mmCIF file of C-alpha atoms in Angstrom:
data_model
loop_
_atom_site.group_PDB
_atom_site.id
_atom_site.type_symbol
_atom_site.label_atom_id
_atom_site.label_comp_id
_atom_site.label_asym_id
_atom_site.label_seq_id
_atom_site.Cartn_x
_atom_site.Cartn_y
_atom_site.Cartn_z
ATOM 1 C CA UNK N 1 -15.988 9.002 15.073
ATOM 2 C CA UNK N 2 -17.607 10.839 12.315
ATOM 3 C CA UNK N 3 -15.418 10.615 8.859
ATOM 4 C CA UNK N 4 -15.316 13.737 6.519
ATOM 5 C CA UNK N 5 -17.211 13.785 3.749
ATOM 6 C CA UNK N 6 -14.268 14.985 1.836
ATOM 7 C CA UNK N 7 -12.478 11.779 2.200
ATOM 8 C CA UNK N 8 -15.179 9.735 0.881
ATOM 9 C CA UNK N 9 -15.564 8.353 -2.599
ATOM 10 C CA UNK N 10 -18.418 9.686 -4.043
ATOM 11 C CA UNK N 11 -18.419 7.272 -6.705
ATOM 12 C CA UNK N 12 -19.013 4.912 -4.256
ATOM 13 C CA UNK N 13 -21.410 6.511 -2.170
ATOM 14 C CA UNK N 14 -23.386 6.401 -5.895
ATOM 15 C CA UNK N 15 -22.498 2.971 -7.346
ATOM 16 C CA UNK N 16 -20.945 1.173 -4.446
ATOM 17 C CA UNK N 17 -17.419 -1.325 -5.101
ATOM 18 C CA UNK N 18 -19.127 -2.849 -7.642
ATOM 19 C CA UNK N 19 -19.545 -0.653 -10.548
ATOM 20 C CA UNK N 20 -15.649 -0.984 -12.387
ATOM 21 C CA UNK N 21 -16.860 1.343 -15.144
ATOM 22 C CA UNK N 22 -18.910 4.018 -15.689
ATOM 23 C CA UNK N 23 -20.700 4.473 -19.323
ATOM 24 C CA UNK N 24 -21.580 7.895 -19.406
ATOM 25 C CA UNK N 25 -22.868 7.627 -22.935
ATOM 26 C CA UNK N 26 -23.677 5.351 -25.473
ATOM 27 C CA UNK N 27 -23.354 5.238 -29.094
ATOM 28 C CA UNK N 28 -27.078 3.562 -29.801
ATOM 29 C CA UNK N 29 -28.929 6.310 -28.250
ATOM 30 C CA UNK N 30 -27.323 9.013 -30.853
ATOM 31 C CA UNK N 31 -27.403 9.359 -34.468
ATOM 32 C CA UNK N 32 -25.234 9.136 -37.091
ATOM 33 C CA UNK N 33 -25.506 13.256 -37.710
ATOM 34 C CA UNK N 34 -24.908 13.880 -33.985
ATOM 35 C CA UNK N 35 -21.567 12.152 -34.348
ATOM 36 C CA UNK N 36 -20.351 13.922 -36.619
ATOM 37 C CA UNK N 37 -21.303 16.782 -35.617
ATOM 38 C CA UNK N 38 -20.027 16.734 -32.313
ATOM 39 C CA UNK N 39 -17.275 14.112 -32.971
ATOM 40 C CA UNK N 40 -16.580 14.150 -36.448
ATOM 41 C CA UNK N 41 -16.653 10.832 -37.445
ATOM 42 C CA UNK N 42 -19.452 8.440 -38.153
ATOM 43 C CA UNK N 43 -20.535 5.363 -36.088
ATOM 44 C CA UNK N 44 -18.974 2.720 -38.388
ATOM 45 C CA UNK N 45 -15.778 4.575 -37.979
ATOM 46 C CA UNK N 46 -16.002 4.522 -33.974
ATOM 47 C CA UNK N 47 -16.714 1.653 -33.200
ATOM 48 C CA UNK N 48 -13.429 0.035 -35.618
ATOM 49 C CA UNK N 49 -11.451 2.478 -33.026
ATOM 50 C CA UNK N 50 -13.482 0.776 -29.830
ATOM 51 C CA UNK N 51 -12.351 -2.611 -31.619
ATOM 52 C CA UNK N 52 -9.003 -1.546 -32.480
ATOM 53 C CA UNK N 53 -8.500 0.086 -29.123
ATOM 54 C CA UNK N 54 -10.305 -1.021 -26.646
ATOM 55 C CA UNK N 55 -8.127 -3.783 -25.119
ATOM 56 C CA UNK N 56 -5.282 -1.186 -24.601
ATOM 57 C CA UNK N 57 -7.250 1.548 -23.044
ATOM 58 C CA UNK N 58 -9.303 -0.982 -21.011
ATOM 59 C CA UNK N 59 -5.775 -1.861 -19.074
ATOM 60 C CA UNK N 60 -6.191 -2.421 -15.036
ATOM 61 C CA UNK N 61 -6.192 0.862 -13.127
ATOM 62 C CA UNK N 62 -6.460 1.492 -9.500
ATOM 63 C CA UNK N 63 -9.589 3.476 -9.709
ATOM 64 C CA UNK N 64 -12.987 2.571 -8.326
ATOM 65 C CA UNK N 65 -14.654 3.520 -11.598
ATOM 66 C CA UNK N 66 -12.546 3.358 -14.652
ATOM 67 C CA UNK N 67 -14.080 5.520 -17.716
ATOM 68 C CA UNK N 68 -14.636 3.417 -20.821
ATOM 69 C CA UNK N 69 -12.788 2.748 -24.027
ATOM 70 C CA UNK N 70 -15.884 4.172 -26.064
ATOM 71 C CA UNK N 71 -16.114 7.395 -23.876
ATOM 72 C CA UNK N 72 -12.047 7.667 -23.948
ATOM 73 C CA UNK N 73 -12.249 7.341 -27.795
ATOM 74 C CA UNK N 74 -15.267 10.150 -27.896
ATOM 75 C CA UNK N 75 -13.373 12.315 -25.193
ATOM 76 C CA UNK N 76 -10.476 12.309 -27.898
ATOM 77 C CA UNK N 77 -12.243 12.470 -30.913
ATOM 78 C CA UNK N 78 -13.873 15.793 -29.660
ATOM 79 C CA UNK N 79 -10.193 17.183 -28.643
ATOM 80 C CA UNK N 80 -8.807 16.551 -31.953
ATOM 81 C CA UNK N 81 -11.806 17.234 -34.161
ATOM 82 C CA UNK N 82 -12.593 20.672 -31.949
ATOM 83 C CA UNK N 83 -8.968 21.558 -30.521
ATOM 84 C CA UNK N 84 -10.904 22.531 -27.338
ATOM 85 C CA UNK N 85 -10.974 21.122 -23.724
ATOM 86 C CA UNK N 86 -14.584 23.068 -23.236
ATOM 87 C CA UNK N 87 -16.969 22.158 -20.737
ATOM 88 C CA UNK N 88 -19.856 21.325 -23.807
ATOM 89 C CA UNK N 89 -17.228 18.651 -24.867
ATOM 90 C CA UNK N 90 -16.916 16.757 -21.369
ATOM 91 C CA UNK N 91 -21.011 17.557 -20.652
ATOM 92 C CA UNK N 92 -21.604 15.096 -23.815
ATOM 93 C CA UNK N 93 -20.256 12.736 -22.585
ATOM 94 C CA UNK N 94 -20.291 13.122 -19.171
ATOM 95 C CA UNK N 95 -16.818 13.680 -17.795
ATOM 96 C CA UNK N 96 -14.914 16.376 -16.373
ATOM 97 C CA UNK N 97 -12.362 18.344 -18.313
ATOM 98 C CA UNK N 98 -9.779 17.050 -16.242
ATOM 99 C CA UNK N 99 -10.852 13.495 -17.328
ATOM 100 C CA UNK N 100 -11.224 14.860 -20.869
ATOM 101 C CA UNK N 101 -7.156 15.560 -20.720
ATOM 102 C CA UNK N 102 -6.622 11.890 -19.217
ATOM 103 C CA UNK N 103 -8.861 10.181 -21.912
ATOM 104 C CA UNK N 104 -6.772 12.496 -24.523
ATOM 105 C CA UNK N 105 -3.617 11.117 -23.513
ATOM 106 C CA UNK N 106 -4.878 7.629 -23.545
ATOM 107 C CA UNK N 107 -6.281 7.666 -26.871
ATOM 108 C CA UNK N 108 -2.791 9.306 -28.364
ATOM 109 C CA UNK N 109 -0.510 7.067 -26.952
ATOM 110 C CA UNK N 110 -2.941 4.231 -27.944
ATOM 111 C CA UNK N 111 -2.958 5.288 -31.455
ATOM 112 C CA UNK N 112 1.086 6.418 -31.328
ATOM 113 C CA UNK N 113 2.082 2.971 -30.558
ATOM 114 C CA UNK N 114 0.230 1.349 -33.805
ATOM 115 C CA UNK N 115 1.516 4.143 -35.989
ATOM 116 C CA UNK N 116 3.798 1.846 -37.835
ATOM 117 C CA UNK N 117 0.671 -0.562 -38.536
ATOM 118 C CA UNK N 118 -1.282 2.561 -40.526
ATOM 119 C CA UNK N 119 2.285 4.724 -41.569
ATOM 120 C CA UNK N 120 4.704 2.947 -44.155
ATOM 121 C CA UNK N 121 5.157 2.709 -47.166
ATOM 122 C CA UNK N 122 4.282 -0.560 -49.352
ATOM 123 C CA UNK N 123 6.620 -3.186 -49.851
ATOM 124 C CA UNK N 124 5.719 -5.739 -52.525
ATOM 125 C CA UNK N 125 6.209 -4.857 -55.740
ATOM 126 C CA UNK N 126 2.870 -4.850 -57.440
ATOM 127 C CA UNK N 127 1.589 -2.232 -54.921
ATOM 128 C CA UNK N 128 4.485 -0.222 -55.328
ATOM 129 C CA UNK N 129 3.758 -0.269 -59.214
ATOM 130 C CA UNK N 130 0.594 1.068 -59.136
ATOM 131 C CA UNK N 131 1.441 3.779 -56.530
ATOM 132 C CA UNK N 132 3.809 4.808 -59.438
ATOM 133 C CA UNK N 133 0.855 4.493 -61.916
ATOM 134 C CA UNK N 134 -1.835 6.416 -59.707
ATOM 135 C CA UNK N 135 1.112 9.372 -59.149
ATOM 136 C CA UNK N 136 1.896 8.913 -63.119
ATOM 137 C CA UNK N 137 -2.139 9.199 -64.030
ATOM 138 C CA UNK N 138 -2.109 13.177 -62.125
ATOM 139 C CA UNK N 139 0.407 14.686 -64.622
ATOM 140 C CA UNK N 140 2.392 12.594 -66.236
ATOM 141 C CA UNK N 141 5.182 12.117 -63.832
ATOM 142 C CA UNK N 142 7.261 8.897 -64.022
ATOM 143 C CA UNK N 143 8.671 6.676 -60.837
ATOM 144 C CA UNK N 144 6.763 8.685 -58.153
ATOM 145 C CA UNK N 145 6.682 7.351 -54.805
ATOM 146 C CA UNK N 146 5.635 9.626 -52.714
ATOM 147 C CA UNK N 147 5.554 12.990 -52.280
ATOM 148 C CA UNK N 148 7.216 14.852 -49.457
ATOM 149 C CA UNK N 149 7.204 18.723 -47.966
ATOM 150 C CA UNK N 150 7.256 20.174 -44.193
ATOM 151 C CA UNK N 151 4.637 21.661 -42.321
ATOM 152 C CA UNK N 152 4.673 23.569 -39.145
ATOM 153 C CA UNK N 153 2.118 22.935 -36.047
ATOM 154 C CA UNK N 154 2.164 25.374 -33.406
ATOM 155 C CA UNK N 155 2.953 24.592 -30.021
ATOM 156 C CA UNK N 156 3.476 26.547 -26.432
ATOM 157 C CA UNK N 157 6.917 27.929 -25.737
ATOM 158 C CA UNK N 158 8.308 24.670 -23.623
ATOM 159 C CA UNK N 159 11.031 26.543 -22.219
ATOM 160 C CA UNK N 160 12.066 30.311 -21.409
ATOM 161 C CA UNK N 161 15.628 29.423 -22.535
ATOM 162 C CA UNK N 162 15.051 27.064 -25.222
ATOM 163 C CA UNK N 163 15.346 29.074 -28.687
ATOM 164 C CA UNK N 164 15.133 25.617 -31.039
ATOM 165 C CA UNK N 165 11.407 25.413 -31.404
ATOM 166 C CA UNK N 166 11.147 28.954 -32.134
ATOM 167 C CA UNK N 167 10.721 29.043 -36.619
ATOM 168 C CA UNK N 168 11.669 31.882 -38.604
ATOM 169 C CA UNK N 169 8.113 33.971 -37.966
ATOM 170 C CA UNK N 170 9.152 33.700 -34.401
ATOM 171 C CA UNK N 171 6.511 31.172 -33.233
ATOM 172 C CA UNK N 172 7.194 27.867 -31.448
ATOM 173 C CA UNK N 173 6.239 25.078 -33.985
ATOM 174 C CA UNK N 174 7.104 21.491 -34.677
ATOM 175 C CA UNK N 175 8.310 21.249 -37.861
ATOM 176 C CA UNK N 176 6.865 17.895 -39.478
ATOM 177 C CA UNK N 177 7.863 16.257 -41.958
ATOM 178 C CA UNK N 178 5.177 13.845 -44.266
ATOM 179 C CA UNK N 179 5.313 11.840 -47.428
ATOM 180 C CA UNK N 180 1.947 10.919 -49.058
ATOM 181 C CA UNK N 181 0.575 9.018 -51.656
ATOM 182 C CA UNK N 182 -1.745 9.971 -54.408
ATOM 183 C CA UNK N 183 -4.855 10.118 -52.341
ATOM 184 C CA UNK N 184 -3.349 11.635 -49.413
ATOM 185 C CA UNK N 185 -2.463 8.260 -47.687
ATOM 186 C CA UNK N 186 0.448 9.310 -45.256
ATOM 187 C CA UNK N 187 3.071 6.978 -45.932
ATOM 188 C CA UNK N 188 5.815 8.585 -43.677
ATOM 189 C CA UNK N 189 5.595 10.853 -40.400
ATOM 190 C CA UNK N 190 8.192 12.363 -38.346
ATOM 191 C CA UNK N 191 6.342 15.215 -36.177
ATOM 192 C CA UNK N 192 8.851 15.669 -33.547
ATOM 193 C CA UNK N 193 11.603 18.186 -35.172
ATOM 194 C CA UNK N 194 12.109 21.438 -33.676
ATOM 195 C CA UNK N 195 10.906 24.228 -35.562
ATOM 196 C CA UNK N 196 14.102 26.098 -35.832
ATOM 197 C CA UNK N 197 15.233 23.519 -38.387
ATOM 198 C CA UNK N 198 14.926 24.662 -41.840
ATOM 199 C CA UNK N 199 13.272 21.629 -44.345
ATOM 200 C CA UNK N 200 16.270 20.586 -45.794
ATOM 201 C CA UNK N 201 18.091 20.106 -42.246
ATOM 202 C CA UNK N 202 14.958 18.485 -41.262
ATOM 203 C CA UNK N 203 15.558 15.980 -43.848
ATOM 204 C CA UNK N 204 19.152 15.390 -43.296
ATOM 205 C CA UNK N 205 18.477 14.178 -40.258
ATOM 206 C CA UNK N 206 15.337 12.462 -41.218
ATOM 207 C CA UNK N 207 14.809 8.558 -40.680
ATOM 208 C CA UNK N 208 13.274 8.952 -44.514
ATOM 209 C CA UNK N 209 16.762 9.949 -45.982
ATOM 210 C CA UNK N 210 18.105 6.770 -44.236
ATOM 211 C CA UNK N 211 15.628 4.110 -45.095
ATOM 212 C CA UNK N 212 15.898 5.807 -49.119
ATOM 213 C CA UNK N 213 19.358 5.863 -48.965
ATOM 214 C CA UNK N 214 19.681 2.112 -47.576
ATOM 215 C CA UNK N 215 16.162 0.249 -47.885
ATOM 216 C CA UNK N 216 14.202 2.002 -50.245
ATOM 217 C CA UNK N 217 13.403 0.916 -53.946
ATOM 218 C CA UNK N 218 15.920 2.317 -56.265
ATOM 219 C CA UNK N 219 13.477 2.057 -59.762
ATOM 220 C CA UNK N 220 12.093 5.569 -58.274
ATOM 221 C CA UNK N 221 11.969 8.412 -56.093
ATOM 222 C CA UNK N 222 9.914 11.106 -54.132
ATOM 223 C CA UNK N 223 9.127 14.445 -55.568
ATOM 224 C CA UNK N 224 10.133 17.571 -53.232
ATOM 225 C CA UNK N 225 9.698 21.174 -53.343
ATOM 226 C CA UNK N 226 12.725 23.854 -53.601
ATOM 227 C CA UNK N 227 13.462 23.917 -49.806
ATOM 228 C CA UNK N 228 14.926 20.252 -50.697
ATOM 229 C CA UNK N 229 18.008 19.451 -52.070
ATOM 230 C CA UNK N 230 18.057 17.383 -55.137
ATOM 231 C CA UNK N 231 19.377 13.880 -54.535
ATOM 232 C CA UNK N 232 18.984 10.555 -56.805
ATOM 233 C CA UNK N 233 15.638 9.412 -55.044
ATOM 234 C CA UNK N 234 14.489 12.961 -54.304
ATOM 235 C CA UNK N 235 13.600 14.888 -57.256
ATOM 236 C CA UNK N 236 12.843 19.041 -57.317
ATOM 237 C CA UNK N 237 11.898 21.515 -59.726
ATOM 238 C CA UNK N 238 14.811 23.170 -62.075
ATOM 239 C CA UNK N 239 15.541 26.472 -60.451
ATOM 240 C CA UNK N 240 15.486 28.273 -63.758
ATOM 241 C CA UNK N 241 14.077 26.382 -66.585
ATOM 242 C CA UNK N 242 14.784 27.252 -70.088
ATOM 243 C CA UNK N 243 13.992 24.627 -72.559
ATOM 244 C CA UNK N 244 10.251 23.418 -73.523
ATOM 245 C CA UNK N 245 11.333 20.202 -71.935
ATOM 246 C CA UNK N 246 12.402 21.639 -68.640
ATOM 247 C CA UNK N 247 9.080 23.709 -68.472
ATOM 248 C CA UNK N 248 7.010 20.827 -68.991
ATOM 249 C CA UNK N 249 9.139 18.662 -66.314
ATOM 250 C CA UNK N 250 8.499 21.627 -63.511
ATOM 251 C CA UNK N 251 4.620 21.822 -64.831
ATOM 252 C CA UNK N 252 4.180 18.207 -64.095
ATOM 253 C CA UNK N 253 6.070 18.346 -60.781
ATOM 254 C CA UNK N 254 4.110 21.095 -59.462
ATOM 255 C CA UNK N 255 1.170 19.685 -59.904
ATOM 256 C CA UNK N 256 1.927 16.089 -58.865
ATOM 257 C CA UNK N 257 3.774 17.626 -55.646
ATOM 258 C CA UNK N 258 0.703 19.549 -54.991
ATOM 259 C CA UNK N 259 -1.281 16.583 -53.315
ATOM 260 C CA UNK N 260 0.600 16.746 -50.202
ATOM 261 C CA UNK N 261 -0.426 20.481 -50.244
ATOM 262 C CA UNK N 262 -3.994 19.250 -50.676
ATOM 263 C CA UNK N 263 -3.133 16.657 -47.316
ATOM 264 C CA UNK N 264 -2.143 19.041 -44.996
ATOM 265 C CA UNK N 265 -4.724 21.381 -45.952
ATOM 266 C CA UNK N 266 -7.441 18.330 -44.906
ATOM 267 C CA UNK N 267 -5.059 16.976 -42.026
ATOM 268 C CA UNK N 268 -5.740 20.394 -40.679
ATOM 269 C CA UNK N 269 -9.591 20.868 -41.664
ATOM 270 C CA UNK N 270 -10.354 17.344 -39.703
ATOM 271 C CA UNK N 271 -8.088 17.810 -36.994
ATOM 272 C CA UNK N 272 -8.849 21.437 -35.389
ATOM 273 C CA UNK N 273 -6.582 21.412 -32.763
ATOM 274 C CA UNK N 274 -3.741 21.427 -35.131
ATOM 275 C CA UNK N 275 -4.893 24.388 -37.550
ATOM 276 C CA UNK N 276 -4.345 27.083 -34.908
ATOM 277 C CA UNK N 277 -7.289 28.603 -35.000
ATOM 278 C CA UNK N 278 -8.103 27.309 -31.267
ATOM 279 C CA UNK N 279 -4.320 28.425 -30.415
ATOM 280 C CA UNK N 280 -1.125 26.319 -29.783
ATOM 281 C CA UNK N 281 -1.185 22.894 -28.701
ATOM 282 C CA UNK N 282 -0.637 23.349 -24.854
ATOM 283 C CA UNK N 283 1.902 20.780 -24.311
ATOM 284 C CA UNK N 284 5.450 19.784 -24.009
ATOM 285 C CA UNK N 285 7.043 18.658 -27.724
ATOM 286 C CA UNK N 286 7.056 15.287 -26.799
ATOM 287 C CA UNK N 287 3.373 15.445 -26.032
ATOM 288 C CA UNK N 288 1.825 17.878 -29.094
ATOM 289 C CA UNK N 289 4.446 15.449 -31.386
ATOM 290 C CA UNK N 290 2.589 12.545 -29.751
ATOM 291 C CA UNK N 291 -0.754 14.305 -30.442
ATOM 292 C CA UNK N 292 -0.032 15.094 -34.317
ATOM 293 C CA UNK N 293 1.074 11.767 -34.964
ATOM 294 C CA UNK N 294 -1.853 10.336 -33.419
ATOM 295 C CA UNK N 295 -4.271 12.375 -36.002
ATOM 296 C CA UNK N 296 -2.054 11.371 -38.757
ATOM 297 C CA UNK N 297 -2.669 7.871 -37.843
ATOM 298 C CA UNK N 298 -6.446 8.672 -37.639
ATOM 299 C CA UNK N 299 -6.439 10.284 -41.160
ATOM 300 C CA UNK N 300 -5.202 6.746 -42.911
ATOM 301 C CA UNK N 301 -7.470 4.837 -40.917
ATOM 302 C CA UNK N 302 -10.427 7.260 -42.426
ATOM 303 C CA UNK N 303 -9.512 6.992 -45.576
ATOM 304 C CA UNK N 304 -9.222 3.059 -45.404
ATOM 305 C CA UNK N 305 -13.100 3.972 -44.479
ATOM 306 C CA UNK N 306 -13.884 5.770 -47.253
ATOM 307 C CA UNK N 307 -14.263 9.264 -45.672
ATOM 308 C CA UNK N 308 -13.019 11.620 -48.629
ATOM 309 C CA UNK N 309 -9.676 12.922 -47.870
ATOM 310 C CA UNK N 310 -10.898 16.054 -49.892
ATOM 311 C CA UNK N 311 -14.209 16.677 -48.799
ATOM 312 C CA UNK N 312 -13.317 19.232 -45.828
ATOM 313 C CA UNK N 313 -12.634 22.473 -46.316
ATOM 314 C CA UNK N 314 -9.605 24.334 -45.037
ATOM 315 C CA UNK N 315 -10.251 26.412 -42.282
ATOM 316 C CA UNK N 316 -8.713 28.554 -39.612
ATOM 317 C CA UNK N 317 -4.961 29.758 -39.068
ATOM 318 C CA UNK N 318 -1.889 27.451 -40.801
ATOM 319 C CA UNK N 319 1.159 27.429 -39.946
ATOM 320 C CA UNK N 320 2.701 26.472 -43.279
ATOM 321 C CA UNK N 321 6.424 25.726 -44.099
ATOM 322 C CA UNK N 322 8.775 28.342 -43.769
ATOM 323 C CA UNK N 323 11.583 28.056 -46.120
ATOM 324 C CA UNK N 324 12.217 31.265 -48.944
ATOM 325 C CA UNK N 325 14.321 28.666 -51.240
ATOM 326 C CA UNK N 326 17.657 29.957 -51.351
ATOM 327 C CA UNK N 327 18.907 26.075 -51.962
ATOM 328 C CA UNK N 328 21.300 26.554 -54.617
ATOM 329 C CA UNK N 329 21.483 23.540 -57.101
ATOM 330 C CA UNK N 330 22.137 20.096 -55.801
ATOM 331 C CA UNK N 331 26.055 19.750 -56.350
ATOM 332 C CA UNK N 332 25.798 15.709 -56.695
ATOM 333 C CA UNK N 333 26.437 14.433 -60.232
ATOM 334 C CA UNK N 334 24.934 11.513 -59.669
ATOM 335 C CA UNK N 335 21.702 13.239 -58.903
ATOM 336 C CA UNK N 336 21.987 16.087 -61.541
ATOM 337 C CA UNK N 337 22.135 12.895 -64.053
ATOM 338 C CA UNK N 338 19.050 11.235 -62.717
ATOM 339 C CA UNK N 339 17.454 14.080 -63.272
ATOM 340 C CA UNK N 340 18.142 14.867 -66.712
ATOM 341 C CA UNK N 341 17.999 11.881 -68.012
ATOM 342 C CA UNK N 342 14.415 12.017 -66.886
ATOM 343 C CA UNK N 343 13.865 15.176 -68.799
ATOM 344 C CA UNK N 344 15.298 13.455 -71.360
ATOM 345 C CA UNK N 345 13.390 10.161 -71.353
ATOM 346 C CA UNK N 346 9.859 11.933 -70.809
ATOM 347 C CA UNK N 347 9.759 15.449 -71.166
ATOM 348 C CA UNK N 348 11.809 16.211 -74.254
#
């Protein structure tokens, strides 16, 4: 009896049981221009994330011809970098855009589960000093360990009903919520808070307020903006200044605070599909949280290459923070003193 051709496997009908993977393209035959271009990163840079990589994404599946670890990382690369499933993306490489959407996946779960390998903040004590001393060398702020502020990333409306993701412009947005070091190094990452919470709720509730507040060093603290409340390791800008001292203070904070500014300005730049300008991120929370996490963890790994965290322009639409400050003054003492004595020590 004859058998449909509909039922067959065309793979096989072209490669036969044999073939267990297809390589639809290969880095050697491309140059070092083209990936970039196309991919945004350079060779060197690609083939660590084959290396780091590969072993997960080459895991058994049932298919006749599984796709790659290189072409899943490329397939990825060329989501993030371009924020677009297009058909010129998949005909690189070779793959459908249905595939492209499976290799996506892949790669951001891949990358989500070694997020704590790339995303903390350092430990022993001589790299701790000089991440106060690099922080202290921008303007002259003491005990810096980070700096912290919210940004929002656009997402589809995940439910009819559900009003939490929806921010105060009336867009559905993540609202996520980074610490970074002097260079832009991401040092903490929660991407997965609803968009309806303001900063400082986002903090609250914030894994960061817990490990500062029980783990953290206690010789410093992290600079935030005026959407934060002040606390002993979190220190904002005087509402109202009125002495020289208190000028120079908010002077120095602005401009030390400004770096993570500066980061989510190149976060965005690199990583198209998160500056808007191709539209939302078309998946659940869970997923886009996965997927914004996944280019944070690809934005330390690049700088631990040497790609210039400021070389990128900003482009497209962001979807910046949304607080108007109406925090009134931080009504712990214990903070309030912290704080002054620091205007005291160093800016008096």
């Amino acid at each position: 009896m004859a058998v449909p051709i509909a039922v067959l496997d065309c793979d096989l009908l072209l490669y036969g049981r044999g073939h267990r993977t297809l390589d639809r393209f290969k880095l050697e035959d491309v140059t070092d221009e083209y990936l970039v271009s196309t991919y945004g990163f350079p060779r060197q840079f690609i083939c660590y994330l084959v290396d780091l990589l590969g072993a997960t994404l080459s895991r058994p599946t049932q298919r006749s011809r599984a796709i790659s670890p290189e072409t899943q990382i490329l397939a990825a690369l060329g989501f993030y970098t371009s924020g677009s499933f297009q058909t010129r993306m998949g005909d690189a490489i070779g793959i459908s855009q249905a595939s492209m959407s499976r290799c996506v996946a892949n790669v951001t779960e891949a990358l989500v589960e070694r997020a704590s390998q790339f995303i903390h903040f350092p430990k022993d004590e001589a790299t701790v000093q000089t991440l106060k001393e690099d922080f202290y060398g921008l303007a002259g702020m003491p005990g810096v360990l980070g700096v912290v502020d919210c940004t929002h990333v656009a997402i589809k409306a995940p439910n009819a009903e559900d009003l939490s993701y929806v921010n105060r412009k009336g867009l559905h947005s993540l609202n996520c919520l980074m610490v970074c070091d002097s260079r832009g190094v991401l040092l903490s990452a929660e991407t997965h808070w609803p968009g309806s919470l303001a900063d400082c709720a986002v903090l609250e509730q914030a894994a960061l307020t817990s490990q500062f507040e029980t783990e953290l060093h206690k010789d410093g603290w992290l600079l935030g903006d005026s959407s934060f409340l002040l606390r002993t390791w979190l220190m904002t800008p005087l509402h109202i200044p009125e002495t020289p001292a208190e000028y120079r203070y908010n002077m120095a904070h602005s401009a030390t605070h400004n770096v993570i500014e500066r980061t989510f300005r190149t976060i965005r730049a690199r990583f198209r599909c998160l500056d808007g300008s191709k539209g939302t991120l078309q998946y659940s929370p869970e997923k886009s949280s996965h997927i914004i996490l996944a280019c944070c963890v690809l934005h330390n790994i690049s700088l631990q290459h040497g790609l210039d965290v400021w070389s990128a322009p900003a482009t497209g639409h962001v979807e910046q923070s949304e607080e108007e400050y109406e925090q009134t003054e931080s009504m712990d003492s214990e903070a309030c003193r912290v704080r002054q004595e620091l205007l005291l020590t160093h800016f008096s």
